[in-house]
Amino acid sequence: MPVAKRKATHARHYQDQPQTVDADGSKHWITRAANFVADVTEAKPGARLARTQQADEYMAFVVSGRAIVEAGSQSQDVEPETLVIVPPGASTLTMPDGGEVVRVFSNKATDLTAAAANAAIYADAIAEVTPIVPWPDPVGGFGIRSYRLADFQSPDPSPLKMRVFRSTNLMINIFEPWANRRDPAKLSPHWHDDFEQMSLGLRGAFRHHLRYPWGPDMNKWEDDEHVTYEASPSILVIPAGVIHTTQDIGNGITWLVDIFGPPRVDFSSKPGFVLNEADYPMPKLVQA
């Protein structure tokens, strides 16, 4: 039976104040997990999002609006609904017309982990989570890699329609948008022994169900949580050991993204399941 070491984070960006606001008015909602941190940005036209000394790769999901991504001598124009993996070092993401972009960094981005709305939850040692150990370098070396979602078909036979990508340090699952609600008789409560999950709601409303397993000390027992997010964007950070499942609710389109760090071995061990596996090899010791 799992044992949870900390409480979940509930970040309702649609009603919460941003953690930072740029001089041009671009707004940033910043939320962390043990090993990684997400910056959800409402970018104004011309917004320039720069990293000057990035220690490792990061992911940028351009949700809406066009982006120009620059790193070293490389530059790419990126359409909306495109995932970009950006190499270490200096880089810039410019949003000429504004839009929504989600950037995910490892916990080496200490400026962002410190600015996170839930930084206090991770002030102590995080021994229950396996740290990131970088996977092998990408084929052909580090560089800008972009994946336009329209070019990929989900290999997932279930109604969830997962679309999984990985880098050397992170993994993202950008579900296909859901028009039909999940059957409440066919939910999937489960837990993760030694890693956390960040669930990002991009469109629509969600109800998250969380159960904190009982340990021997009754004084530390926590009540179940059945938490509704009435709109998007929003983030739920699920600690290791917490039993969880999610319903999409309401009418219209709902869109969910799950984020992990390091990449998940179970997903990566399914041939063809990780859509960019040809670019990012698995470590030999964890290959199936």
CSV table of C-alpha atoms in Angstrom, one decimal:
chain,number,residue,atom,x,y,z
A,1,MET,CA,0.0,0.0,0.0
A,2,PRO,CA,1.5,3.4,-0.9
A,3,VAL,CA,2.1,6.1,1.6
A,4,ALA,CA,1.8,9.8,0.6
A,5,LYS,CA,4.4,12.2,2.0
A,6,ARG,CA,2.7,15.5,1.1
A,7,LYS,CA,-0.5,17.1,0.0
A,8,ALA,CA,-1.6,17.7,-3.6
A,9,THR,CA,-1.4,21.2,-5.1
A,10,HIS,CA,-4.5,22.8,-6.6
A,11,ALA,CA,-3.7,25.7,-8.8
A,12,ARG,CA,-6.7,27.4,-10.5
A,13,HIS,CA,-5.1,29.8,-12.9
A,14,TYR,CA,-8.4,30.9,-14.3
A,15,GLN,CA,-9.1,32.6,-10.9
A,16,ASP,CA,-5.7,33.0,-9.2
A,17,GLN,CA,-3.4,35.9,-9.6
A,18,PRO,CA,-0.3,35.2,-11.7
A,19,GLN,CA,3.0,34.7,-9.9
A,20,THR,CA,4.8,37.2,-12.2
A,21,VAL,CA,3.8,39.8,-14.8
A,22,ASP,CA,6.3,41.0,-17.4
A,23,ALA,CA,6.7,44.7,-18.4
A,24,ASP,CA,4.7,44.1,-21.5
A,25,GLY,CA,1.8,42.7,-19.5
A,26,SER,CA,2.4,39.0,-20.2
A,27,LYS,CA,1.2,36.9,-17.2
A,28,HIS,CA,2.9,33.8,-15.8
A,29,TRP,CA,1.4,31.2,-13.5
A,30,ILE,CA,4.2,29.0,-12.1
A,31,THR,CA,3.7,25.7,-10.4
A,32,ARG,CA,6.3,23.1,-9.4
A,33,ALA,CA,6.6,19.4,-8.6
A,34,ALA,CA,9.6,17.8,-7.0
A,35,ASN,CA,11.6,17.4,-10.2
A,36,PHE,CA,10.1,20.0,-12.6
A,37,VAL,CA,8.2,23.3,-12.9
A,38,ALA,CA,5.6,24.6,-15.3
A,39,ASP,CA,5.2,28.2,-16.4
A,40,VAL,CA,1.8,28.8,-18.1
A,41,THR,CA,2.1,32.1,-19.9
A,42,GLU,CA,-0.6,34.4,-21.3
A,43,ALA,CA,1.7,36.2,-23.7
A,44,LYS,CA,1.0,39.6,-25.1
A,45,PRO,CA,1.9,40.4,-28.8
A,46,GLY,CA,5.6,40.6,-29.2
A,47,ALA,CA,6.3,38.8,-25.9
A,48,ARG,CA,9.9,37.5,-25.7
A,49,LEU,CA,10.5,34.6,-23.3
A,50,ALA,CA,14.3,34.2,-22.8
A,51,ARG,CA,16.5,31.7,-21.0
A,52,THR,CA,20.1,32.9,-20.8
A,53,GLN,CA,21.8,30.0,-19.0
A,54,GLN,CA,19.5,27.0,-19.2
A,55,ALA,CA,21.3,24.0,-17.8
A,56,ASP,CA,19.3,21.3,-19.6
A,57,GLU,CA,16.6,20.8,-22.2
A,58,TYR,CA,13.1,22.2,-21.6
A,59,MET,CA,9.7,21.8,-23.3
A,60,ALA,CA,7.5,24.5,-24.7
A,61,PHE,CA,4.0,23.7,-25.8
A,62,VAL,CA,2.7,26.5,-28.0
A,63,VAL,CA,-1.1,26.2,-27.4
A,64,SER,CA,-2.3,29.2,-29.3
A,65,GLY,CA,-0.5,31.9,-31.4
A,66,ARG,CA,2.6,31.6,-33.6
A,67,ALA,CA,6.0,31.3,-32.0
A,68,ILE,CA,9.6,31.9,-33.1
A,69,VAL,CA,12.1,29.7,-31.3
A,70,GLU,CA,15.8,30.6,-31.4
A,71,ALA,CA,18.7,28.7,-29.8
A,72,GLY,CA,22.3,29.1,-30.9
A,73,SER,CA,22.4,29.4,-34.7
A,74,GLN,CA,19.0,27.7,-35.0
A,75,SER,CA,15.6,29.4,-35.5
A,76,GLN,CA,12.2,27.9,-36.2
A,77,ASP,CA,8.8,29.3,-36.8
A,78,VAL,CA,6.3,27.3,-34.9
A,79,GLU,CA,2.5,26.9,-35.5
A,80,PRO,CA,-0.1,26.7,-32.7
A,81,GLU,CA,-0.5,23.3,-31.1
A,82,THR,CA,3.1,22.4,-31.5
A,83,LEU,CA,5.5,20.9,-28.9
A,84,VAL,CA,9.0,22.2,-29.0
A,85,ILE,CA,12.0,20.7,-27.2
A,86,VAL,CA,14.6,23.4,-26.6
A,87,PRO,CA,18.3,22.6,-26.1
A,88,PRO,CA,20.4,23.7,-23.1
A,89,GLY,CA,22.0,27.1,-23.2
A,90,ALA,CA,20.6,30.5,-24.2
A,91,SER,CA,17.3,30.5,-26.1
A,92,THR,CA,14.4,32.8,-26.8
A,93,LEU,CA,10.7,32.1,-27.6
A,94,THR,CA,9.0,35.1,-29.2
A,95,MET,CA,5.2,35.3,-29.6
A,96,PRO,CA,4.6,37.8,-32.4
A,97,ASP,CA,0.8,37.9,-32.1
A,98,GLY,CA,0.6,36.8,-28.5
A,99,GLY,CA,-1.1,33.6,-27.3
A,100,GLU,CA,-0.8,30.8,-24.7
A,101,VAL,CA,2.4,28.8,-24.2
A,102,VAL,CA,3.3,26.3,-21.5
A,103,ARG,CA,7.0,25.8,-20.7
A,104,VAL,CA,8.2,22.9,-18.6
A,105,PHE,CA,11.7,22.9,-17.0
A,106,SER,CA,13.5,20.5,-14.7
A,107,ASN,CA,14.2,21.6,-11.2
A,108,LYS,CA,17.5,23.0,-12.3
A,109,ALA,CA,15.5,26.1,-13.3
A,110,THR,CA,15.8,27.3,-9.7
A,111,ASP,CA,14.6,30.8,-10.5
A,112,LEU,CA,11.2,29.3,-11.4
A,113,THR,CA,11.0,26.7,-8.7
A,114,ALA,CA,11.6,29.5,-6.2
A,115,ALA,CA,8.8,31.6,-7.8
A,116,ALA,CA,6.3,28.8,-7.9
A,117,ALA,CA,3.0,29.3,-6.1
A,118,ASN,CA,3.5,26.1,-4.2
A,119,ALA,CA,7.2,26.4,-3.4
A,120,ALA,CA,6.6,25.9,0.3
A,121,ILE,CA,5.3,22.4,-0.2
A,122,TYR,CA,8.7,21.3,-1.4
A,123,ALA,CA,10.8,23.2,1.2
A,124,ASP,CA,11.8,19.9,2.9
A,125,ALA,CA,13.7,16.9,1.5
A,126,ILE,CA,11.8,15.0,-1.3
A,127,ALA,CA,13.1,11.5,-0.6
A,128,GLU,CA,10.0,9.8,-1.9
A,129,VAL,CA,10.5,10.9,-5.5
A,130,THR,CA,13.2,9.4,-7.7
A,131,PRO,CA,15.4,12.3,-9.0
A,132,ILE,CA,16.0,13.0,-12.6
A,133,VAL,CA,19.0,11.3,-14.1
A,134,PRO,CA,19.3,12.4,-17.7
A,135,TRP,CA,18.6,9.9,-20.4
A,136,PRO,CA,21.0,9.6,-23.4
A,137,ASP,CA,21.5,12.6,-25.6
A,138,PRO,CA,19.2,12.9,-28.6
A,139,VAL,CA,20.1,11.4,-31.9
A,140,GLY,CA,22.3,13.9,-33.8
A,141,GLY,CA,22.9,16.0,-30.7
A,142,PHE,CA,21.0,18.8,-28.9
A,143,GLY,CA,19.0,21.2,-31.0
A,144,ILE,CA,15.5,22.7,-31.5
A,145,ARG,CA,13.0,19.9,-32.2
A,146,SER,CA,9.4,20.7,-33.0
A,147,TYR,CA,6.4,18.3,-33.2
A,148,ARG,CA,3.2,19.7,-34.7
A,149,LEU,CA,0.4,17.7,-33.1
A,150,ALA,CA,-1.5,17.5,-36.4
A,151,ASP,CA,1.3,15.4,-37.8
A,152,PHE,CA,0.9,12.6,-35.2
A,153,GLN,CA,-1.9,10.1,-34.6
A,154,SER,CA,-2.4,8.7,-31.1
A,155,PRO,CA,-1.3,5.0,-30.8
A,156,ASP,CA,-3.5,4.7,-27.7
A,157,PRO,CA,-6.4,2.3,-28.4
A,158,SER,CA,-8.4,3.6,-25.3
A,159,PRO,CA,-10.9,6.4,-25.5
A,160,LEU,CA,-8.3,8.7,-23.7
A,161,LYS,CA,-6.1,9.0,-26.9
A,162,MET,CA,-2.8,9.7,-25.3
A,163,ARG,CA,0.0,11.4,-27.3
A,164,VAL,CA,3.3,11.0,-25.4
A,165,PHE,CA,6.6,12.7,-26.1
A,166,ARG,CA,9.9,12.6,-24.2
A,167,SER,CA,13.2,14.5,-23.9
A,168,THR,CA,16.3,13.6,-22.0
A,169,ASN,CA,14.7,14.7,-18.7
A,170,LEU,CA,10.9,15.2,-19.1
A,171,MET,CA,7.8,13.5,-20.5
A,172,ILE,CA,4.6,15.1,-21.7
A,173,ASN,CA,1.3,13.5,-22.6
A,174,ILE,CA,-0.9,15.8,-24.6
A,175,PHE,CA,-4.2,14.1,-24.8
A,176,GLU,CA,-6.4,14.6,-27.9
A,177,PRO,CA,-9.2,17.0,-26.9
A,178,TRP,CA,-12.2,15.1,-25.6
A,179,ALA,CA,-15.7,15.9,-26.9
A,180,ASN,CA,-17.4,13.0,-25.0
A,181,ARG,CA,-17.2,12.8,-21.2
A,182,ARG,CA,-15.5,9.8,-19.5
A,183,ASP,CA,-17.9,7.1,-18.4
A,184,PRO,CA,-18.0,7.3,-14.5
A,185,ALA,CA,-18.2,3.5,-14.4
A,186,LYS,CA,-14.9,3.2,-16.2
A,187,LEU,CA,-12.5,5.5,-14.4
A,188,SER,CA,-8.9,4.5,-13.6
A,189,PRO,CA,-7.9,5.1,-10.0
A,190,HIS,CA,-4.2,4.3,-9.5
A,191,TRP,CA,-1.0,5.7,-7.9
A,192,HIS,CA,2.7,6.1,-8.6
A,193,ASP,CA,5.1,4.7,-6.1
A,194,ASP,CA,8.1,7.1,-6.7
A,195,PHE,CA,7.2,9.8,-9.1
A,196,GLU,CA,4.7,12.7,-9.3
A,197,GLN,CA,2.2,13.7,-12.0
A,198,MET,CA,1.2,17.2,-13.0
A,199,SER,CA,-2.2,17.4,-14.7
A,200,LEU,CA,-2.7,20.6,-16.7
A,201,GLY,CA,-6.2,21.5,-17.8
A,202,LEU,CA,-6.1,23.6,-21.0
A,203,ARG,CA,-9.8,23.6,-21.9
A,204,GLY,CA,-13.0,22.9,-20.0
A,205,ALA,CA,-13.8,21.7,-16.5
A,206,PHE,CA,-12.5,18.8,-14.4
A,207,ARG,CA,-13.2,16.9,-11.2
A,208,HIS,CA,-10.2,15.3,-9.6
A,209,HIS,CA,-10.5,12.5,-7.1
A,210,LEU,CA,-7.7,11.9,-4.6
A,211,ARG,CA,-7.2,9.4,-1.8
A,212,TYR,CA,-4.4,9.5,0.7
A,213,PRO,CA,-3.7,6.0,1.9
A,214,TRP,CA,-3.7,5.4,5.6
A,215,GLY,CA,-0.4,4.7,7.4
A,216,PRO,CA,-0.2,3.3,10.9
A,217,ASP,CA,-0.4,6.8,12.6
A,218,MET,CA,-4.0,7.9,12.6
A,219,ASN,CA,-3.0,11.4,13.4
A,220,LYS,CA,-1.6,11.7,9.9
A,221,TRP,CA,-4.6,10.5,8.0
A,222,GLU,CA,-6.0,12.8,5.4
A,223,ASP,CA,-9.6,13.0,4.0
A,224,ASP,CA,-10.3,12.1,0.5
A,225,GLU,CA,-10.5,15.0,-2.0
A,226,HIS,CA,-13.1,15.4,-4.7
A,227,VAL,CA,-12.1,18.7,-6.2
A,228,THR,CA,-13.8,20.6,-9.0
A,229,TYR,CA,-12.0,23.0,-11.3
A,230,GLU,CA,-14.7,25.0,-13.0
A,231,ALA,CA,-12.6,26.2,-15.9
A,232,SER,CA,-9.1,26.2,-17.4
A,233,PRO,CA,-6.2,26.7,-17.3
A,234,SER,CA,-5.6,24.8,-14.1
A,235,ILE,CA,-2.9,22.5,-12.6
A,236,LEU,CA,-3.1,19.6,-10.2
A,237,VAL,CA,0.1,18.2,-8.8
A,238,ILE,CA,-0.4,14.7,-7.6
A,239,PRO,CA,2.3,13.5,-5.0
A,240,ALA,CA,3.8,10.0,-5.1
A,241,GLY,CA,1.6,7.5,-3.3
A,242,VAL,CA,-1.7,9.4,-3.8
A,243,ILE,CA,-4.5,7.4,-5.4
A,244,HIS,CA,-6.1,9.5,-8.2
A,245,THR,CA,-8.3,9.6,-11.2
A,246,THR,CA,-9.9,12.5,-13.2
A,247,GLN,CA,-13.3,13.2,-14.8
A,248,ASP,CA,-13.9,15.8,-17.4
A,249,ILE,CA,-17.2,17.5,-16.7
A,250,GLY,CA,-19.6,20.0,-18.2
A,251,ASN,CA,-20.3,20.6,-21.9
A,252,GLY,CA,-18.1,21.2,-24.8
A,253,ILE,CA,-14.4,20.3,-25.4
A,254,THR,CA,-12.1,19.4,-22.6
A,255,TRP,CA,-8.3,19.2,-23.0
A,256,LEU,CA,-5.8,17.7,-20.5
A,257,VAL,CA,-2.0,17.5,-20.5
A,258,ASP,CA,0.0,15.2,-18.1
A,259,ILE,CA,3.6,16.0,-17.3
A,260,PHE,CA,6.3,13.8,-15.7
A,261,GLY,CA,10.0,14.0,-14.8
A,262,PRO,CA,12.0,11.9,-15.5
A,263,PRO,CA,10.5,10.1,-18.5
A,264,ARG,CA,8.3,7.2,-17.5
A,265,VAL,CA,9.9,3.8,-18.2
A,266,ASP,CA,6.5,2.0,-18.5
A,267,PHE,CA,5.3,4.3,-21.3
A,268,SER,CA,8.7,4.2,-23.0
A,269,SER,CA,8.9,0.4,-23.0
A,270,LYS,CA,5.8,0.2,-25.2
A,271,PRO,CA,7.1,0.1,-28.8
A,272,GLY,CA,5.7,3.0,-30.8
A,273,PHE,CA,3.9,4.5,-27.8
A,274,VAL,CA,6.3,7.5,-27.4
A,275,LEU,CA,5.8,9.4,-30.6
A,276,ASN,CA,9.3,10.9,-30.8
A,277,GLU,CA,11.2,7.7,-29.5
A,278,ALA,CA,13.4,7.8,-32.7
A,279,ASP,CA,14.9,11.1,-31.5
A,280,TYR,CA,15.4,10.2,-27.9
A,281,PRO,CA,16.8,6.8,-27.0
A,282,MET,CA,16.2,4.9,-23.8
A,283,PRO,CA,19.0,4.1,-21.4
A,284,LYS,CA,20.2,0.6,-22.0
A,285,LEU,CA,19.7,-0.5,-18.4
A,286,VAL,CA,16.0,0.3,-18.5
A,287,GLN,CA,15.2,-1.0,-22.0
A,288,ALA,CA,12.6,-3.8,-22.0
